[in-house]
Short mmCIF file of C-alpha atoms and ligand atoms in Angstrom, two decimals:
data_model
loop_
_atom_site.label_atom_id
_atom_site.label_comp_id
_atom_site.label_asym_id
_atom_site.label_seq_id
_atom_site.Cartn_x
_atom_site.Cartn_y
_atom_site.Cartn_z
CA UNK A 616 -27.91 -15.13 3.30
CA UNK A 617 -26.44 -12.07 4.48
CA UNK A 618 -23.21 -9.73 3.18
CA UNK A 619 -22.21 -7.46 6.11
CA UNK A 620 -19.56 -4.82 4.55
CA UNK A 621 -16.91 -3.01 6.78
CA UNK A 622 -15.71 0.33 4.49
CA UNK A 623 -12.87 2.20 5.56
CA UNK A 624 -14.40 5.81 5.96
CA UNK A 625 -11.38 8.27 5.25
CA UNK A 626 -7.87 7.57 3.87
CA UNK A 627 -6.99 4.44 5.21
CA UNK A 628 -5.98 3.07 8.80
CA UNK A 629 -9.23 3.40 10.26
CA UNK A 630 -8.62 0.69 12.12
CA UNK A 631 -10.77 -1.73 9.76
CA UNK A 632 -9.05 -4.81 11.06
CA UNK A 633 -9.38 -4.21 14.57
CA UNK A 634 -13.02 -3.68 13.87
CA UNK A 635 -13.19 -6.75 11.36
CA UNK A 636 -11.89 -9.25 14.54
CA UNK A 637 -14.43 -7.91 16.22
CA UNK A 638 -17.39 -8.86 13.99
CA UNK A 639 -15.38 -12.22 12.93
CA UNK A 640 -16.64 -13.90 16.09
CA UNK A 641 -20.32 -13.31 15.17
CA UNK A 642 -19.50 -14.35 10.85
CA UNK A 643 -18.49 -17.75 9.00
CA UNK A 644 -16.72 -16.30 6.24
CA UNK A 645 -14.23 -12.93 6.19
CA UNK A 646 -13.44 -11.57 2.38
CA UNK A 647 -10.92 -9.08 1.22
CA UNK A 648 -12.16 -7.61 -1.96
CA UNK A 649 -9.61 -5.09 -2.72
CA UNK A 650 -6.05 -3.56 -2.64
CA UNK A 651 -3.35 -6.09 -1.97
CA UNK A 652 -0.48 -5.61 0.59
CA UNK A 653 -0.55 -2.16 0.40
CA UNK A 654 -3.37 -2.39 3.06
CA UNK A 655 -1.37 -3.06 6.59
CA UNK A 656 -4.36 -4.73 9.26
CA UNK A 657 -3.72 -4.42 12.79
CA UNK A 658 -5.09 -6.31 15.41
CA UNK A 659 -4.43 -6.90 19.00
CA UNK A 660 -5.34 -9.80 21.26
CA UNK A 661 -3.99 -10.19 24.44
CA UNK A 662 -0.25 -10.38 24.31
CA UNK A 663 -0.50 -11.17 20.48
CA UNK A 664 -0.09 -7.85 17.31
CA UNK A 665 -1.40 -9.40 14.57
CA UNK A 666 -0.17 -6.86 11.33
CA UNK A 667 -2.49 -8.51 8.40
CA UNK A 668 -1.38 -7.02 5.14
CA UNK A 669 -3.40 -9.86 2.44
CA UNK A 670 -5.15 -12.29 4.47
CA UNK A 671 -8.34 -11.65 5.96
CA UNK A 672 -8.69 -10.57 9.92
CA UNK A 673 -11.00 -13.48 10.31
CA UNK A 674 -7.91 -16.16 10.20
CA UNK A 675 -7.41 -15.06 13.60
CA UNK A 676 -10.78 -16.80 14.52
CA UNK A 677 -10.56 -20.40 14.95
CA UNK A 678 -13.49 -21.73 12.88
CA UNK A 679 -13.73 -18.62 10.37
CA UNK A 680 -13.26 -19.30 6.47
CA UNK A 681 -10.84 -16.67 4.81
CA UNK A 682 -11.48 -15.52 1.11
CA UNK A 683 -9.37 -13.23 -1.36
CA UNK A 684 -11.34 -12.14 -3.71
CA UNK A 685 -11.31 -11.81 -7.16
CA UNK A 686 -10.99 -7.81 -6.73
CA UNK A 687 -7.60 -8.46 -4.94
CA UNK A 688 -4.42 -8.69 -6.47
CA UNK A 689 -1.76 -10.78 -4.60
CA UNK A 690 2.00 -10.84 -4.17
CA UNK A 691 2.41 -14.70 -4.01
CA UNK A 692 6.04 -13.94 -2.35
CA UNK A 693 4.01 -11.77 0.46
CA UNK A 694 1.15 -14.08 0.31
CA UNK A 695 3.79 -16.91 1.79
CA UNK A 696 5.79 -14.57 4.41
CA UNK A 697 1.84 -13.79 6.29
CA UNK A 698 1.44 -17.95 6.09
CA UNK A 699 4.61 -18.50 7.55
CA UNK A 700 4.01 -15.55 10.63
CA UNK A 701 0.33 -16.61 10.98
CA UNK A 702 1.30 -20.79 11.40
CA UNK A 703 4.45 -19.15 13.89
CA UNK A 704 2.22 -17.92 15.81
CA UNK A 705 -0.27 -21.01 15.99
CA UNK A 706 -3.04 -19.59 13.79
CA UNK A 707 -4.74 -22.49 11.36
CA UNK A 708 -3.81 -21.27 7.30
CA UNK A 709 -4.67 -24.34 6.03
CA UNK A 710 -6.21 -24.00 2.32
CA UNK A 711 -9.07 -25.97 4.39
CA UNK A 712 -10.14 -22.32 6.04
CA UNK A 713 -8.35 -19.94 3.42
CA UNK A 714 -9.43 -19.55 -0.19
CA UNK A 715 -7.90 -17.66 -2.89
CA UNK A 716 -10.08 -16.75 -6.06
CA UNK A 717 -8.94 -18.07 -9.43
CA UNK A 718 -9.22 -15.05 -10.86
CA UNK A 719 -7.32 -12.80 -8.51
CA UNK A 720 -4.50 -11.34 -10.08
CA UNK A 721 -0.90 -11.80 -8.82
CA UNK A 722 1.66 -9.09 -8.24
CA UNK A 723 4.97 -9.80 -9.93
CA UNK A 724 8.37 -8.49 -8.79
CA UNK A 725 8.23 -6.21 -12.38
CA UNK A 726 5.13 -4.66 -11.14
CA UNK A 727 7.21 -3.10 -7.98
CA UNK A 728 9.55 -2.37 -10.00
CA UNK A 729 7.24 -0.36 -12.28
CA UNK A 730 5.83 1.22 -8.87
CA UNK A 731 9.47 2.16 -8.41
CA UNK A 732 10.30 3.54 -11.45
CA UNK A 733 6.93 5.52 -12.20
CA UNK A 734 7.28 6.99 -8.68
CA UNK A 735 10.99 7.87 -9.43
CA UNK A 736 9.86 9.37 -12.69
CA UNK A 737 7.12 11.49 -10.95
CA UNK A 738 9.56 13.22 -9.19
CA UNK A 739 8.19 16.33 -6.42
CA UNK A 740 5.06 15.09 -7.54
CA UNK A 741 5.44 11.70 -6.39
CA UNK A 742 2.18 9.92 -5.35
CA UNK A 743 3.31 8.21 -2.18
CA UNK A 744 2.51 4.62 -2.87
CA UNK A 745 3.67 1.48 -0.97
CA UNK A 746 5.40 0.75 -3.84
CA UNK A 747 4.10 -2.69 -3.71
CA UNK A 748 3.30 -2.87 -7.00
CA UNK A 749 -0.11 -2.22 -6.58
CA UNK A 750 -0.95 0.20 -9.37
CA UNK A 751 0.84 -1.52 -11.96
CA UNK A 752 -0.86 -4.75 -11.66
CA UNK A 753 -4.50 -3.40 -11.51
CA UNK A 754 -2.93 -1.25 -14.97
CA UNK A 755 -2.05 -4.88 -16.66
CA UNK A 756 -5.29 -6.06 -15.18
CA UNK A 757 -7.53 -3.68 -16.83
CA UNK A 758 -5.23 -3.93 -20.12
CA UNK A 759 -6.18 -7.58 -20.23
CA UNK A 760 -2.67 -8.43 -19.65
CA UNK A 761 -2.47 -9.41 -16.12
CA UNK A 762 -1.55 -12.86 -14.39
CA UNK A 763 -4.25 -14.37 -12.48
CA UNK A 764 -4.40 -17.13 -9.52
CA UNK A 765 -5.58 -19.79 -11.86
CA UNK A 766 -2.07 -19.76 -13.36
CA UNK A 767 -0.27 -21.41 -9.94
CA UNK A 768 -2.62 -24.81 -10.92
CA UNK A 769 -0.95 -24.84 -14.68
CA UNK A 770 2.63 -25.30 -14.18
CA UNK A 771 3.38 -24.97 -17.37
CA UNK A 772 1.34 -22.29 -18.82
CA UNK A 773 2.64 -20.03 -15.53
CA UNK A 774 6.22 -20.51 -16.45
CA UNK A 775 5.39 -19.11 -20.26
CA UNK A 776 3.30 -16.37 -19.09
CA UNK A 777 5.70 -15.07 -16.39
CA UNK A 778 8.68 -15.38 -18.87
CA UNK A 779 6.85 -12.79 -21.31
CA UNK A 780 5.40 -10.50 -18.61
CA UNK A 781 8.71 -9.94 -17.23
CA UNK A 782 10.10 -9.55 -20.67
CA UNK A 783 7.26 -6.95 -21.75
CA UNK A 784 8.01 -4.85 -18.79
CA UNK A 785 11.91 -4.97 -18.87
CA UNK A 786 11.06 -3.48 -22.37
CA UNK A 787 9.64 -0.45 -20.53
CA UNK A 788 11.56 -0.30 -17.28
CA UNK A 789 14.70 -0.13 -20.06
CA UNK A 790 13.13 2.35 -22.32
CA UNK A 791 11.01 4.54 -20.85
CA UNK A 792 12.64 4.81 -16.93
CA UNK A 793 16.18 3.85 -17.86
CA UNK A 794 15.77 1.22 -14.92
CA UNK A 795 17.52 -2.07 -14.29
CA UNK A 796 15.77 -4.80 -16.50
CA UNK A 797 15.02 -8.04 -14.36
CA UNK A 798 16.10 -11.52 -14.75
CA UNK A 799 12.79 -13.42 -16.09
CA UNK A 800 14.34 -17.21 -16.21
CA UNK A 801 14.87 -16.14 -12.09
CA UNK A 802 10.90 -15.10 -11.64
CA UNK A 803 9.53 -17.78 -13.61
CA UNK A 804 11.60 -20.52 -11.12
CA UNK A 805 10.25 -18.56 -8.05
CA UNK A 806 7.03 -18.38 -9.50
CA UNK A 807 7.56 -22.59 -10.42
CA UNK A 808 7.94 -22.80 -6.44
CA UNK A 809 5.13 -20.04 -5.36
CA UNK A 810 2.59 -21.94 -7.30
CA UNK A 811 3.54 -25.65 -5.31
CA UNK A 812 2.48 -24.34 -2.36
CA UNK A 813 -0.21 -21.88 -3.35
CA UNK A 814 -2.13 -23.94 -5.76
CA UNK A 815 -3.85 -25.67 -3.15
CA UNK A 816 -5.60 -22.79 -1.83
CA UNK A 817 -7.07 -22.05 -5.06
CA UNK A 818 -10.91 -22.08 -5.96
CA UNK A 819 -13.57 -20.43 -7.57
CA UNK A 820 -14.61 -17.51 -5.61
CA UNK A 821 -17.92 -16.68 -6.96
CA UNK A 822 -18.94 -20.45 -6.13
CA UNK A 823 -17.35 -20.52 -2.54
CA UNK A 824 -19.22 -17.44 -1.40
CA UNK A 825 -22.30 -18.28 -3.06
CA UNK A 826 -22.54 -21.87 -1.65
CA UNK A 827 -22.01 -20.17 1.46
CA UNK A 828 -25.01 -18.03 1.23
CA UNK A 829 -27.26 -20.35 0.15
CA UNK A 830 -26.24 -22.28 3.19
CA UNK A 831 -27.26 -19.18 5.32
CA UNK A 832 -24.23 -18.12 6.23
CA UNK A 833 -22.86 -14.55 6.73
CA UNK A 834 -19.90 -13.41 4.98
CA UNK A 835 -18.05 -10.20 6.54
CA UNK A 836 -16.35 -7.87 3.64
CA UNK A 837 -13.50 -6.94 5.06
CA UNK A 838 -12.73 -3.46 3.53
CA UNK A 839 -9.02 -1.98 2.20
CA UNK A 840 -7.75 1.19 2.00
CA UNK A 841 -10.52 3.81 2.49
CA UNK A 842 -12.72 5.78 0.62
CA UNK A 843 -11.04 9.05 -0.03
CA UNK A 844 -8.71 6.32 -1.96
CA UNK A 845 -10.97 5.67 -3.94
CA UNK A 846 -9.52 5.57 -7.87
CA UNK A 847 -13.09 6.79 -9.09
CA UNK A 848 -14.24 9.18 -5.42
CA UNK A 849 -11.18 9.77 -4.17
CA UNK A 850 -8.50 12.75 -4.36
CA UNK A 851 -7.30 11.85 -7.72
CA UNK A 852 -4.85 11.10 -8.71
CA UNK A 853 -3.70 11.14 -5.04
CA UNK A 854 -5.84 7.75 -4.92
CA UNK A 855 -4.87 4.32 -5.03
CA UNK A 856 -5.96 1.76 -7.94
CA UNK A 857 -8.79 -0.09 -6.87
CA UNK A 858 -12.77 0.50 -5.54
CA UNK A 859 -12.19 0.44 -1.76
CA UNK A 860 -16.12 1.55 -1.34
CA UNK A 861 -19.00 -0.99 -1.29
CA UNK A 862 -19.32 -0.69 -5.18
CA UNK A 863 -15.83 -2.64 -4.60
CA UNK A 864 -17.41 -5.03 -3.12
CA UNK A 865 -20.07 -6.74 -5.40
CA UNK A 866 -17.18 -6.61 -8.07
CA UNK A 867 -14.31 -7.71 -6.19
CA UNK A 868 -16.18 -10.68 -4.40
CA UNK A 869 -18.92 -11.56 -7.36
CA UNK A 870 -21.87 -10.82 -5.93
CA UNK A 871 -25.35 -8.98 -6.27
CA UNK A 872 -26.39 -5.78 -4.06
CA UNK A 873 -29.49 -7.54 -2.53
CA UNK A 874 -27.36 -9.60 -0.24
CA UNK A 875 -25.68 -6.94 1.53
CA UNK A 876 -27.10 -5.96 4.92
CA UNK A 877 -24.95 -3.78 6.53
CA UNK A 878 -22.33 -1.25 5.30
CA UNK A 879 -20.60 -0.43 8.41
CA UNK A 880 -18.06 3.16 8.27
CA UNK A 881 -15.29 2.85 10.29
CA UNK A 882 -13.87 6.52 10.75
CA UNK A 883 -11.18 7.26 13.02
CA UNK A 884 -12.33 10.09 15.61
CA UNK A 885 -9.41 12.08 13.65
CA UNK A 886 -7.81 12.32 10.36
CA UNK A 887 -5.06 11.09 9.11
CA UNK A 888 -3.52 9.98 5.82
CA UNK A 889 -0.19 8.29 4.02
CA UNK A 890 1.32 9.40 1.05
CA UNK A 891 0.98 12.56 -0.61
CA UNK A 892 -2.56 14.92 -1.93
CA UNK A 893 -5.14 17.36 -0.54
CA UNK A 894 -6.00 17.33 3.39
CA UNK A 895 -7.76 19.91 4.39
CA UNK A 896 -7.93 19.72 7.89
CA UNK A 897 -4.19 18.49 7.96
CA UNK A 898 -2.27 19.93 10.90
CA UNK A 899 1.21 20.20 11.82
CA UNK A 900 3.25 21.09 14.78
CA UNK A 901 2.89 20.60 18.12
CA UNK A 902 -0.90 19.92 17.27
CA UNK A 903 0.36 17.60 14.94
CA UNK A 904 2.52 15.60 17.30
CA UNK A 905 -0.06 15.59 19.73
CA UNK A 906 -2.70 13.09 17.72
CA UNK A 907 0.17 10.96 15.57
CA UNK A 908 2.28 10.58 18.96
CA UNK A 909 6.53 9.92 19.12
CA UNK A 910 5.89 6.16 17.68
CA UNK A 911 6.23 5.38 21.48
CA UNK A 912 2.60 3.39 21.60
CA UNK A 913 1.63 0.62 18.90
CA UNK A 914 -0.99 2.86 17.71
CA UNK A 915 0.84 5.73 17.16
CA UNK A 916 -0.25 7.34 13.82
CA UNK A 917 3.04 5.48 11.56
CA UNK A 918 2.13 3.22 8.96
CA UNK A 919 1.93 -0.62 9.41
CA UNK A 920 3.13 -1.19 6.03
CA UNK A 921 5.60 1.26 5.21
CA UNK A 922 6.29 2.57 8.99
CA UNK A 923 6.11 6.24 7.43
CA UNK A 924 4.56 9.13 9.98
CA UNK A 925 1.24 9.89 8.80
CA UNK A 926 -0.37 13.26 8.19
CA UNK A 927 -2.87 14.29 10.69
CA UNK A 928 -5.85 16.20 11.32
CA UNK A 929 -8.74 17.05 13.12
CA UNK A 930 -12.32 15.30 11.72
CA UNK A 931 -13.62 16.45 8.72
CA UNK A 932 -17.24 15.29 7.96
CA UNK A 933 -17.04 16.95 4.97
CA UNK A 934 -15.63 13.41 4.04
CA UNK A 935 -17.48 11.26 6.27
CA UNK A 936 -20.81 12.54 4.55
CA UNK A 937 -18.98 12.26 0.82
CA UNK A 938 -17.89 8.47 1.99
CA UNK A 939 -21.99 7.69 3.27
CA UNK A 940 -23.14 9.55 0.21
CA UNK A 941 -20.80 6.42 -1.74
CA UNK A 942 -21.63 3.41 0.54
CA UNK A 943 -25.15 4.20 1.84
CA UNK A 944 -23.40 3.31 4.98
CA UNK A 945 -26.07 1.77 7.33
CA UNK A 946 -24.03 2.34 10.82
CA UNK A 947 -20.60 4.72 11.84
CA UNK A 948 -17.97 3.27 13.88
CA UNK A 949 -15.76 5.35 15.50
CA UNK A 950 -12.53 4.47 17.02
CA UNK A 951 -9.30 6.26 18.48
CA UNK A 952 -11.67 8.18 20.67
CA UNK A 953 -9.19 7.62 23.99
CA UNK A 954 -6.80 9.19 21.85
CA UNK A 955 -8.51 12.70 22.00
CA UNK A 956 -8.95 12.87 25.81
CA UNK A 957 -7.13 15.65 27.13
CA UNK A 958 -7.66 18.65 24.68
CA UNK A 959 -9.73 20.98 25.77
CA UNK A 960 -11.51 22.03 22.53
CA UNK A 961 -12.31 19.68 19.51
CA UNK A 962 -12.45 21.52 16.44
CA UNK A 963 -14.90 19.45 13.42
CA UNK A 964 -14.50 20.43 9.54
CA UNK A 965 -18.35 20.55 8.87
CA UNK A 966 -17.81 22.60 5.71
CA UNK A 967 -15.22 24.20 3.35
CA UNK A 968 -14.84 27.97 2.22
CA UNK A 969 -13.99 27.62 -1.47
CA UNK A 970 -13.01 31.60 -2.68
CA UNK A 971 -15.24 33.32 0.34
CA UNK A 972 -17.87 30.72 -0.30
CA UNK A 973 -19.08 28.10 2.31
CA UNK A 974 -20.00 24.82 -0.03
CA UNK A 975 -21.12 21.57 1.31
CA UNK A 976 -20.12 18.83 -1.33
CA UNK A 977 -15.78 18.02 -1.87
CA UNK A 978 -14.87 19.36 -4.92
CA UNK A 979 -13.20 16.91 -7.67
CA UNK A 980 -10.63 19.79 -8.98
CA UNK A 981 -7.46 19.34 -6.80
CA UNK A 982 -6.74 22.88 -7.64
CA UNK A 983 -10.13 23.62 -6.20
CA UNK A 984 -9.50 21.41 -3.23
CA UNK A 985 -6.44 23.02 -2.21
CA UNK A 986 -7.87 25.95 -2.02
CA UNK A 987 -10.46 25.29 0.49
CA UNK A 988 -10.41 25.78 4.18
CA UNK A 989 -12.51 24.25 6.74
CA UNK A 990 -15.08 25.85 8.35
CA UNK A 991 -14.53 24.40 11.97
CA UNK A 992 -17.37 23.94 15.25
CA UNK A 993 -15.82 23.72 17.85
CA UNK A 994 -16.78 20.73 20.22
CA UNK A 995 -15.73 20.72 24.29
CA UNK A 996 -13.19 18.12 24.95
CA UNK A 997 -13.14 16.10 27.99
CA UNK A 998 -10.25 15.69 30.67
CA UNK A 999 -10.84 11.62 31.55
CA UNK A 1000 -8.99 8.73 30.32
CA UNK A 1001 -12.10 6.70 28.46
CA UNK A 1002 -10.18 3.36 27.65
CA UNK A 1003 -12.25 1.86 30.51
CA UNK A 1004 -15.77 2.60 28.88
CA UNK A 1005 -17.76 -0.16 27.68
CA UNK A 1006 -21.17 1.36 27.39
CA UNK A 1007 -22.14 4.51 26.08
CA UNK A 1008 -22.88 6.02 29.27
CA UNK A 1009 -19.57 5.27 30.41
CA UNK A 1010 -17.96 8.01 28.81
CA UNK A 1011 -18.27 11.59 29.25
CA UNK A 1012 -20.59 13.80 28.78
CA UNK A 1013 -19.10 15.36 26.32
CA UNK A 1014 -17.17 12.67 24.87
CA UNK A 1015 -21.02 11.22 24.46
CA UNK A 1016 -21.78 14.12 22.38
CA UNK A 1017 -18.73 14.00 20.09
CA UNK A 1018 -19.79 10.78 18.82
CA UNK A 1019 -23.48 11.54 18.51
CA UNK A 1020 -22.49 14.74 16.56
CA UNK A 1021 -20.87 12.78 14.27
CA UNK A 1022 -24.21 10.31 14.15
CA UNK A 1023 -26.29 13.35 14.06
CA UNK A 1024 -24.33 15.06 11.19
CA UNK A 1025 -24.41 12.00 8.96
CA UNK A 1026 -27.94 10.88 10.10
CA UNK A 1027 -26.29 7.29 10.62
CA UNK A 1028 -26.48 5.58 13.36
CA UNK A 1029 -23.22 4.87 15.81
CA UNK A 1030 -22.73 0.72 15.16
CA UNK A 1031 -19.02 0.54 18.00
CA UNK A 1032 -17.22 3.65 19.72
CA UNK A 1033 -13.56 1.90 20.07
CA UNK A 1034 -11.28 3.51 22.91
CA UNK A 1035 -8.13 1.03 22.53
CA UNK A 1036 -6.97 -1.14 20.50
CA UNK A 1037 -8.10 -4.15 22.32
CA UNK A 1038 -10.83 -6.86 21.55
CA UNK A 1039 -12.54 -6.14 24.59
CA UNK A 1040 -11.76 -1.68 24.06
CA UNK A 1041 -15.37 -1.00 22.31
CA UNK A 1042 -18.12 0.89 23.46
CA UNK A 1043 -21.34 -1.55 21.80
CA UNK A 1044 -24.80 0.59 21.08
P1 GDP B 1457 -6.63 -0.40 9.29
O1 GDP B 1457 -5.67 -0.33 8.16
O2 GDP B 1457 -7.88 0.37 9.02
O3 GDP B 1457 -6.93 -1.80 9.75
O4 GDP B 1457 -5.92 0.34 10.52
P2 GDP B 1457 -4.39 0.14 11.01
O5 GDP B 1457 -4.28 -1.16 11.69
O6 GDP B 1457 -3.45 0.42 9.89
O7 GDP B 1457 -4.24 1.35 12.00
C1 GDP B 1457 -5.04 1.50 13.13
C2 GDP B 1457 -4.15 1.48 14.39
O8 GDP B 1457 -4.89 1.96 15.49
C3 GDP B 1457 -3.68 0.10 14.79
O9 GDP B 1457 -2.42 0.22 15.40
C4 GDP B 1457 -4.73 -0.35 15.81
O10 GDP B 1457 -4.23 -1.28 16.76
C5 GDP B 1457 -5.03 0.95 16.48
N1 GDP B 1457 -6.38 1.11 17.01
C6 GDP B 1457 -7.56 0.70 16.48
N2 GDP B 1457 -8.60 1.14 17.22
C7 GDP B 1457 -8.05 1.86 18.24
C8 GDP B 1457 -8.60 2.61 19.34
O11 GDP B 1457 -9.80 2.71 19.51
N3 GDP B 1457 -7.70 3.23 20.16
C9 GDP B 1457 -6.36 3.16 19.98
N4 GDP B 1457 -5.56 3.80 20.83
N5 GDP B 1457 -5.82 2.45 18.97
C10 GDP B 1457 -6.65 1.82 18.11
P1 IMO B 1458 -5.18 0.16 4.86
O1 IMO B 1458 -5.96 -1.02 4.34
C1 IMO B 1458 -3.39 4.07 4.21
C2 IMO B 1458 -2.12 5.01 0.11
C3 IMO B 1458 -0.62 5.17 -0.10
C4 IMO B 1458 -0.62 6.20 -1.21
C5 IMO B 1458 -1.82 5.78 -2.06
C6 IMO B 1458 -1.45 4.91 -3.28
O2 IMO B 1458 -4.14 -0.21 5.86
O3 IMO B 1458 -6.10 1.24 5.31
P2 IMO B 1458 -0.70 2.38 -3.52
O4 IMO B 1458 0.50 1.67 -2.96
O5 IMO B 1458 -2.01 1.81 -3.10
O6 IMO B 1458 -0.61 2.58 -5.01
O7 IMO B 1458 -0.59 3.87 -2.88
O8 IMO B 1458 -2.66 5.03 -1.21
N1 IMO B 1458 -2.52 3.72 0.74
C7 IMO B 1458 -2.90 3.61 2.02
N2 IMO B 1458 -2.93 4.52 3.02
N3 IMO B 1458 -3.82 2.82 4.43
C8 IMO B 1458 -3.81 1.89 3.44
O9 IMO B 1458 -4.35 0.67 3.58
C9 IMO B 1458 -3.31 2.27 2.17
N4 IMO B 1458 -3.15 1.62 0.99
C10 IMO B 1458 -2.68 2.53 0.13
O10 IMO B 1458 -0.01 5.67 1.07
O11 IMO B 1458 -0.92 7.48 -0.71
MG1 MG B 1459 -3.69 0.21 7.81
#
């Protein structure tokens, strides 16, 4: 009976899916308990890119059950497009392997156009979403107004409820962001359609996981977003609008903190972040261009959803130990280390300077925040290409002590170093 939890450590694209296929061979069930498509999964096998965006990085797995969880909410429309690319490419979606919670709430073509608007509206100070729709559903959610899974199994009930949501926020979209109102008889049809073929993958969540404990089997919580996106611990508002952390978890699967086992960080050996708010260790430049790369290589630092260039810098634990203070994170994992070979000094953030004083926890003011500065130590870099390195002694010297400085600094232990993004690219302890 065993919940293993895999937390993304920073602001997203940490390379939790990669990770995730790589624990799915050792799991029976892989659960997404937060975000929605907003989250953009990569994972490479072989020839195959998988980009997972809603469905679990277990379905890859033959043999692995696939849950959304309740603490998801779904874009039935996207929902369908990953079914139809997953059975393209030969992968089993049948609702035998892939559950959807009842209560999981659906994202509704008015929600992205809410996203839209509100984004619009917020002008230079634009958050950066996806504009998936994402905040606006978890708002109509928590306003105990929201649409959830169950719906797609009442035909009926569905095509009333859509019909008024749509109407509620035309009301708004009109009056409040001048925007284009939508045609509801239109949604409630495609809605009609999404439910045919979704209904059958719909269960009870809290049941399906907890059979599946009590028949000793381990279930793999397959994180979203990161930490520092937190809507409680993140940069807010600069934050997305869901519990990405391990809190996240026993909420957005329906379970109890004494079946978790481990809370594995995955932390990029780097920093980088999407969409707009405080980065202290942000670089730009020729620095810059060095760590994201030209968009030449798969793994280039542009984002799998929305294909923007990310904002990068060099490691700050100032986070990593904020994100282990939140998840009690039992073991690091750090990947993109291959990318760093070649520079000659690694500088790591190990502490701001707020106003000519060092401090040691990230402060929740984003006036505060901007302020700061990192205090850097510098690390020696290491000339050799380490994609080859399967055990820890395989890689440099000083490559070796990169990672256990991070370990060290934390005081958690390293679970994976990953140097590619292939299956076989890890570095095991
Ligand atoms: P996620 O959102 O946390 O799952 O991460 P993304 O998939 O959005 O972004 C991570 C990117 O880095 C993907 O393109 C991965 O294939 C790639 N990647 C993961 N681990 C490594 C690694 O160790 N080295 C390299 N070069 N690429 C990696
Ligand atoms: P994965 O799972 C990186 C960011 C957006 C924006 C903020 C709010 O691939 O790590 P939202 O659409 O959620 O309202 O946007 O959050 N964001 C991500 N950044 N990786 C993600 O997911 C993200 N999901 C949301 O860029 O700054
Ligand atoms: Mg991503």
């Amino acid at each position: 009976m065993t919940v293993d939890i895999v937390i993304g450590a920073q602001w997203g694209d940490e390379g939790k899916g990669r990770i995730t296929d790589l624990l799915a061979s050792q799991v029976d069930v892989v659960a997404r308990f937060s975000g929605g498509d907003n989250a953009g999964h990569t994972v490479s096998v072989g020839e195959e890119t998988f980009k997972l965006h809603l469905i679990p990085s277990g379905i890859i797995h033959d043999g692995v059950m696939c849950v959304i969880g309740n603490g998801v909410v779904l874009n039935p429309a996207v929902f369908l497009r990953e079914l139809a690319g997953l059975e393209e490419k030969g992968v089993d979606t049948s609702p035998e392997r892939l559950k959807i919670s009842a209560n999981t709430h659906l994202i509704t073509p008015s929600h992205i156009a809410m996203d839209k608007a509100k984004e619009a509206q917020r002008g230079a100070g634009a958050i950066g979403t996806t504009q998936r729709g994402i905040g606006p559903a978890y708002l109509d959610k928590v306003g105990r107004i929201g649409l959830r899974a169950h719906l797609l199994t009442t035909p009926e009930e569905l095509a009333d409820e859509v019909q008024a949501h749509v109407q509620r926020h035309n009301q708004i979209l009109t009056e409040i962001y001048g925007a284009e109102p939508l045609n509801a008889d239109e949604i409630a049809a495609q809605f009609a359609d999404y439910a045919q073929k979704i209904a059958p993958y719909v269960v009870d969540g809290v049941e399906f996981i907890d059979a599946a404990l009590q028949e000793d089997k381990v279930v793999l919580a397959e994180g979203a977003q990161g930490t520092m996106l937190d809507v409680d611990h993140g940069t807010y508002p600069f934050v997305t609008s869901s519990s990405p952390t391990a809190g996240g978890v026993l909420t957005g699967l329906g379970i109890g903190p004494k079946v978790v086992d481990r809370v594995i960080g995955v932390a990029k050996a780097f920093s980088s972040r999407v969409g707009a708010g405080p980065f202290v260790t942000e670089l730009d430049g020729d620095q810059a261009l060095r760590l994201r790369g030209t968009g030449a290589n798969p793994w280039d630092e542009y984002g799998t959803t929305t294909g923007r260039p990310r904002r990068v810098g060099w490691l700050d634990l100032m986070i990593l130990r904020h994100t282990h203070r939140l998840n009690s994170l039992t073991h690091i994992c750090v990947t993109k280390l291959d990318i760093l070979s070649g520079i000659k000094e690694l500088p790591v953030c190990v502490a701001y300077e707020l106003d000519g004083k060092r401090i040691e926890s990230i402060p929740y003011s984003l006036d505060e925040l901007g302020r700061c500065q990192p205090i850097y130590e510098l690390l020696p870099g290491w000339e050799e290409d380490v994609t080859g390195a399967r055990t820890l002694t395989d890689l440099p010297a000083n490559a070796q002590a990169y990672v256990a400085f991070i370990s060290d600094y934390l005081g958690v232990p390293l679970s994976h170093v990953s140097v590619g993004p292939e299956r076989d690219q890890v570095v095991h302890m």
